[in-house]
Amino acid sequence: MTVIDKARELGELIQSSDEMTRMKQAEIAQEADENAKELLKEFNMQRMNLARDMQKGDISREDAIEKNNAAFDELLEKSEVIKEYIDAKKEFDALVNQVNQILNFYITGQDPNCTHDCSTCGGCH
């Protein structure tokens, strides 16, 4: 078996993972939910307005970030469907990130999480 064959196998495993299944189901639910679509449209319009105001100098970057974060939190409060998608996507992204870190470790020999202080993790691999 070649490296490419193993990469395909890994891809298939990721594709059939619980994390990907949850994310896909949440994405389908979000796309089918009219309320979620409207809320996302409003949120994206707010983001565009904040970016425009920031570029014009009407609002500071920090204030724009704060307002964006508040709008995002409000979005999640208003729609359980959107919240589920965001949570599922974070979980899937964490899985992919962990796979990438493992691959990186075996390619470079360096663990990106290693602080070189073995008290933080219990020792090297």
C-alpha positions as protocol buffer text, in pm:
chain_id: "A"
residue {
  index: 1
  type: MET
  ca { x: 0 y: 0 z: 0 }
}
residue {
  index: 2
  type: THR
  ca { x: 134 y: 345 z: -93 }
}
residue {
  index: 3
  type: VAL
  ca { x: 125 y: 671 z: 95 }
}
residue {
  index: 4
  type: ILE
  ca { x: -142 y: 794 z: -148 }
}
residue {
  index: 5
  type: ASP
  ca { x: -354 y: 486 z: -76 }
}
residue {
  index: 6
  type: LYS
  ca { x: -326 y: 555 z: 297 }
}
residue {
  index: 7
  type: ALA
  ca { x: -415 y: 921 z: 241 }
}
residue {
  index: 8
  type: ARG
  ca { x: -729 y: 812 z: 53 }
}
residue {
  index: 9
  type: GLU
  ca { x: -812 y: 571 z: 334 }
}
residue {
  index: 10
  type: LEU
  ca { x: -770 y: 849 z: 589 }
}
residue {
  index: 11
  type: GLY
  ca { x: -992 y: 1074 z: 378 }
}
residue {
  index: 12
  type: GLU
  ca { x: -1261 y: 806 z: 369 }
}
residue {
  index: 13
  type: LEU
  ca { x: -1239 y: 763 z: 746 }
}
residue {
  index: 14
  type: ILE
  ca { x: -1276 y: 1137 z: 800 }
}
residue {
  index: 15
  type: GLN
  ca { x: -1565 y: 1148 z: 553 }
}
residue {
  index: 16
  type: SER
  ca { x: -1750 y: 874 z: 745 }
}
residue {
  index: 17
  type: SER
  ca { x: -1664 y: 1012 z: 1090 }
}
residue {
  index: 18
  type: ASP
  ca { x: -1932 y: 1106 z: 1341 }
}
residue {
  index: 19
  type: GLU
  ca { x: -1798 y: 1461 z: 1335 }
}
residue {
  index: 20
  type: MET
  ca { x: -1846 y: 1498 z: 961 }
}
residue {
  index: 21
  type: THR
  ca { x: -2187 y: 1330 z: 968 }
}
residue {
  index: 22
  type: ARG
  ca { x: -2302 y: 1569 z: 1243 }
}
residue {
  index: 23
  type: MET
  ca { x: -2167 y: 1871 z: 1055 }
}
residue {
  index: 24
  type: LYS
  ca { x: -2334 y: 1770 z: 727 }
}
residue {
  index: 25
  type: GLN
  ca { x: -2667 y: 1709 z: 900 }
}
residue {
  index: 26
  type: ALA
  ca { x: -2644 y: 2044 z: 1077 }
}
residue {
  index: 27
  type: GLU
  ca { x: -2557 y: 2216 z: 749 }
}
residue {
  index: 28
  type: ILE
  ca { x: -2858 y: 2062 z: 575 }
}
residue {
  index: 29
  type: ALA
  ca { x: -3085 y: 2164 z: 863 }
}
residue {
  index: 30
  type: GLN
  ca { x: -2949 y: 2518 z: 858 }
}
residue {
  index: 31
  type: GLU
  ca { x: -2994 y: 2552 z: 482 }
}
residue {
  index: 32
  type: ALA
  ca { x: -3353 y: 2430 z: 510 }
}
residue {
  index: 33
  type: ASP
  ca { x: -3446 y: 2666 z: 793 }
}
residue {
  index: 34
  type: GLU
  ca { x: -3592 y: 2993 z: 661 }
}
residue {
  index: 35
  type: ASN
  ca { x: -3545 y: 3171 z: 994 }
}
residue {
  index: 36
  type: ALA
  ca { x: -3177 y: 3072 z: 1000 }
}
residue {
  index: 37
  type: LYS
  ca { x: -3131 y: 3197 z: 644 }
}
residue {
  index: 38
  type: GLU
  ca { x: -3286 y: 3533 z: 730 }
}
residue {
  index: 39
  type: LEU
  ca { x: -3081 y: 3566 z: 1049 }
}
residue {
  index: 40
  type: LEU
  ca { x: -2760 y: 3486 z: 859 }
}
residue {
  index: 41
  type: LYS
  ca { x: -2847 y: 3739 z: 590 }
}
residue {
  index: 42
  type: GLU
  ca { x: -2900 y: 4007 z: 859 }
}
residue {
  index: 43
  type: PHE
  ca { x: -2578 y: 3910 z: 1037 }
}
residue {
  index: 44
  type: ASN
  ca { x: -2375 y: 3928 z: 716 }
}
residue {
  index: 45
  type: MET
  ca { x: -2525 y: 4269 z: 637 }
}
residue {
  index: 46
  type: GLN
  ca { x: -2424 y: 4390 z: 985 }
}
residue {
  index: 47
  type: ARG
  ca { x: -2070 y: 4263 z: 926 }
}
residue {
  index: 48
  type: MET
  ca { x: -2048 y: 4443 z: 593 }
}
residue {
  index: 49
  type: ASN
  ca { x: -2173 y: 4764 z: 753 }
}
residue {
  index: 50
  type: LEU
  ca { x: -1920 y: 4733 z: 1035 }
}
residue {
  index: 51
  type: ALA
  ca { x: -1639 y: 4676 z: 785 }
}
residue {
  index: 52
  type: ARG
  ca { x: -1751 y: 4978 z: 583 }
}
residue {
  index: 53
  type: ASP
  ca { x: -1774 y: 5196 z: 895 }
}
residue {
  index: 54
  type: MET
  ca { x: -1432 y: 5080 z: 1007 }
}
residue {
  index: 55
  type: GLN
  ca { x: -1278 y: 5161 z: 668 }
}
residue {
  index: 56
  type: LYS
  ca { x: -1435 y: 5507 z: 676 }
}
residue {
  index: 57
  type: GLY
  ca { x: -1293 y: 5562 z: 1024 }
}
residue {
  index: 58
  type: ASP
  ca { x: -1637 y: 5592 z: 1184 }
}
residue {
  index: 59
  type: ILE
  ca { x: -1562 y: 5306 z: 1423 }
}
residue {
  index: 60
  type: SER
  ca { x: -1242 y: 5162 z: 1565 }
}
residue {
  index: 61
  type: ARG
  ca { x: -1129 y: 4809 z: 1486 }
}
residue {
  index: 62
  type: GLU
  ca { x: -1177 y: 4711 z: 1850 }
}
residue {
  index: 63
  type: ASP
  ca { x: -1533 y: 4846 z: 1857 }
}
residue {
  index: 64
  type: ALA
  ca { x: -1612 y: 4671 z: 1529 }
}
residue {
  index: 65
  type: ILE
  ca { x: -1484 y: 4341 z: 1667 }
}
residue {
  index: 66
  type: GLU
  ca { x: -1681 y: 4389 z: 1988 }
}
residue {
  index: 67
  type: LYS
  ca { x: -2002 y: 4468 z: 1797 }
}
residue {
  index: 68
  type: ASN
  ca { x: -1944 y: 4176 z: 1560 }
}
residue {
  index: 69
  type: ASN
  ca { x: -1894 y: 3936 z: 1850 }
}
residue {
  index: 70
  type: ALA
  ca { x: -2208 y: 4066 z: 2022 }
}
residue {
  index: 71
  type: ALA
  ca { x: -2407 y: 4022 z: 1699 }
}
residue {
  index: 72
  type: PHE
  ca { x: -2270 y: 3669 z: 1660 }
}
residue {
  index: 73
  type: ASP
  ca { x: -2367 y: 3577 z: 2017 }
}
residue {
  index: 74
  type: GLU
  ca { x: -2714 y: 3718 z: 1953 }
}
residue {
  index: 75
  type: LEU
  ca { x: -2738 y: 3513 z: 1634 }
}
residue {
  index: 76
  type: LEU
  ca { x: -2663 y: 3194 z: 1825 }
}
residue {
  index: 77
  type: GLU
  ca { x: -2921 y: 3283 z: 2089 }
}
residue {
  index: 78
  type: LYS
  ca { x: -3188 y: 3334 z: 1824 }
}
residue {
  index: 79
  type: SER
  ca { x: -3132 y: 3009 z: 1633 }
}
residue {
  index: 80
  type: GLU
  ca { x: -3059 y: 2667 z: 1775 }
}
residue {
  index: 81
  type: VAL
  ca { x: -3014 y: 2544 z: 1416 }
}
residue {
  index: 82
  type: ILE
  ca { x: -2728 y: 2787 z: 1354 }
}
residue {
  index: 83
  type: LYS
  ca { x: -2578 y: 2713 z: 1696 }
}
residue {
  index: 84
  type: GLU
  ca { x: -2580 y: 2339 z: 1620 }
}
residue {
  index: 85
  type: TYR
  ca { x: -2406 y: 2398 z: 1287 }
}
residue {
  index: 86
  type: ILE
  ca { x: -2139 y: 2619 z: 1448 }
}
residue {
  index: 87
  type: ASP
  ca { x: -2080 y: 2364 z: 1725 }
}
residue {
  index: 88
  type: ALA
  ca { x: -2065 y: 2074 z: 1479 }
}
residue {
  index: 89
  type: LYS
  ca { x: -1826 y: 2266 z: 1252 }
}
residue {
  index: 90
  type: LYS
  ca { x: -1597 y: 2346 z: 1545 }
}
residue {
  index: 91
  type: GLU
  ca { x: -1591 y: 1978 z: 1642 }
}
residue {
  index: 92
  type: PHE
  ca { x: -1514 y: 1872 z: 1284 }
}
residue {
  index: 93
  type: ASP
  ca { x: -1245 y: 2139 z: 1248 }
}
residue {
  index: 94
  type: ALA
  ca { x: -1087 y: 2019 z: 1574 }
}
residue {
  index: 95
  type: LEU
  ca { x: -1073 y: 1665 z: 1435 }
}
residue {
  index: 96
  type: VAL
  ca { x: -907 y: 1780 z: 1112 }
}
residue {
  index: 97
  type: ASN
  ca { x: -665 y: 1998 z: 1309 }
}
residue {
  index: 98
  type: GLN
  ca { x: -572 y: 1703 z: 1530 }
}
residue {
  index: 99
  type: VAL
  ca { x: -511 y: 1484 z: 1222 }
}
residue {
  index: 100
  type: ASN
  ca { x: -293 y: 1758 z: 1072 }
}
residue {
  index: 101
  type: GLN
  ca { x: -94 y: 1789 z: 1394 }
}
residue {
  index: 102
  type: ILE
  ca { x: -33 y: 1415 z: 1401 }
}
residue {
  index: 103
  type: LEU
  ca { x: 80 y: 1417 z: 1037 }
}
residue {
  index: 104
  type: ASN
  ca { x: 303 y: 1716 z: 1106 }
}
residue {
  index: 105
  type: PHE
  ca { x: 459 y: 1535 z: 1401 }
}
residue {
  index: 106
  type: TYR
  ca { x: 548 y: 1233 z: 1190 }
}
residue {
  index: 107
  type: ILE
  ca { x: 676 y: 1447 z: 902 }
}
residue {
  index: 108
  type: THR
  ca { x: 882 y: 1696 z: 1104 }
}
residue {
  index: 109
  type: GLY
  ca { x: 937 y: 1509 z: 1429 }
}
residue {
  index: 110
  type: GLN
  ca { x: 806 y: 1810 z: 1618 }
}
residue {
  index: 111
  type: ASP
  ca { x: 485 y: 1817 z: 1812 }
}
residue {
  index: 112
  type: PRO
  ca { x: 330 y: 2164 z: 1768 }
}
residue {
  index: 113
  type: ASN
  ca { x: 186 y: 2136 z: 2119 }
}
residue {
  index: 114
  type: CYS
  ca { x: 523 y: 2057 z: 2275 }
}
residue {
  index: 115
  type: THR
  ca { x: 646 y: 2322 z: 2518 }
}
residue {
  index: 116
  type: HIS
  ca { x: 966 y: 2126 z: 2590 }
}
residue {
  index: 117
  type: ASP
  ca { x: 849 y: 2121 z: 2950 }
}
residue {
  index: 118
  type: CYS
  ca { x: 746 y: 1760 z: 3007 }
}
residue {
  index: 119
  type: SER
  ca { x: 548 y: 1858 z: 3315 }
}
residue {
  index: 120
  type: THR
  ca { x: 282 y: 2003 z: 3082 }
}
residue {
  index: 121
  type: CYS
  ca { x: 206 y: 1675 z: 2905 }
}
residue {
  index: 122
  type: GLY
  ca { x: 375 y: 1388 z: 3081 }
}
residue {
  index: 123
  type: GLY
  ca { x: 664 y: 1334 z: 2842 }
}
residue {
  index: 124
  type: CYS
  ca { x: 748 y: 1291 z: 2478 }
}
residue {
  index: 125
  type: HIS
  ca { x: 599 y: 1033 z: 2244 }
}
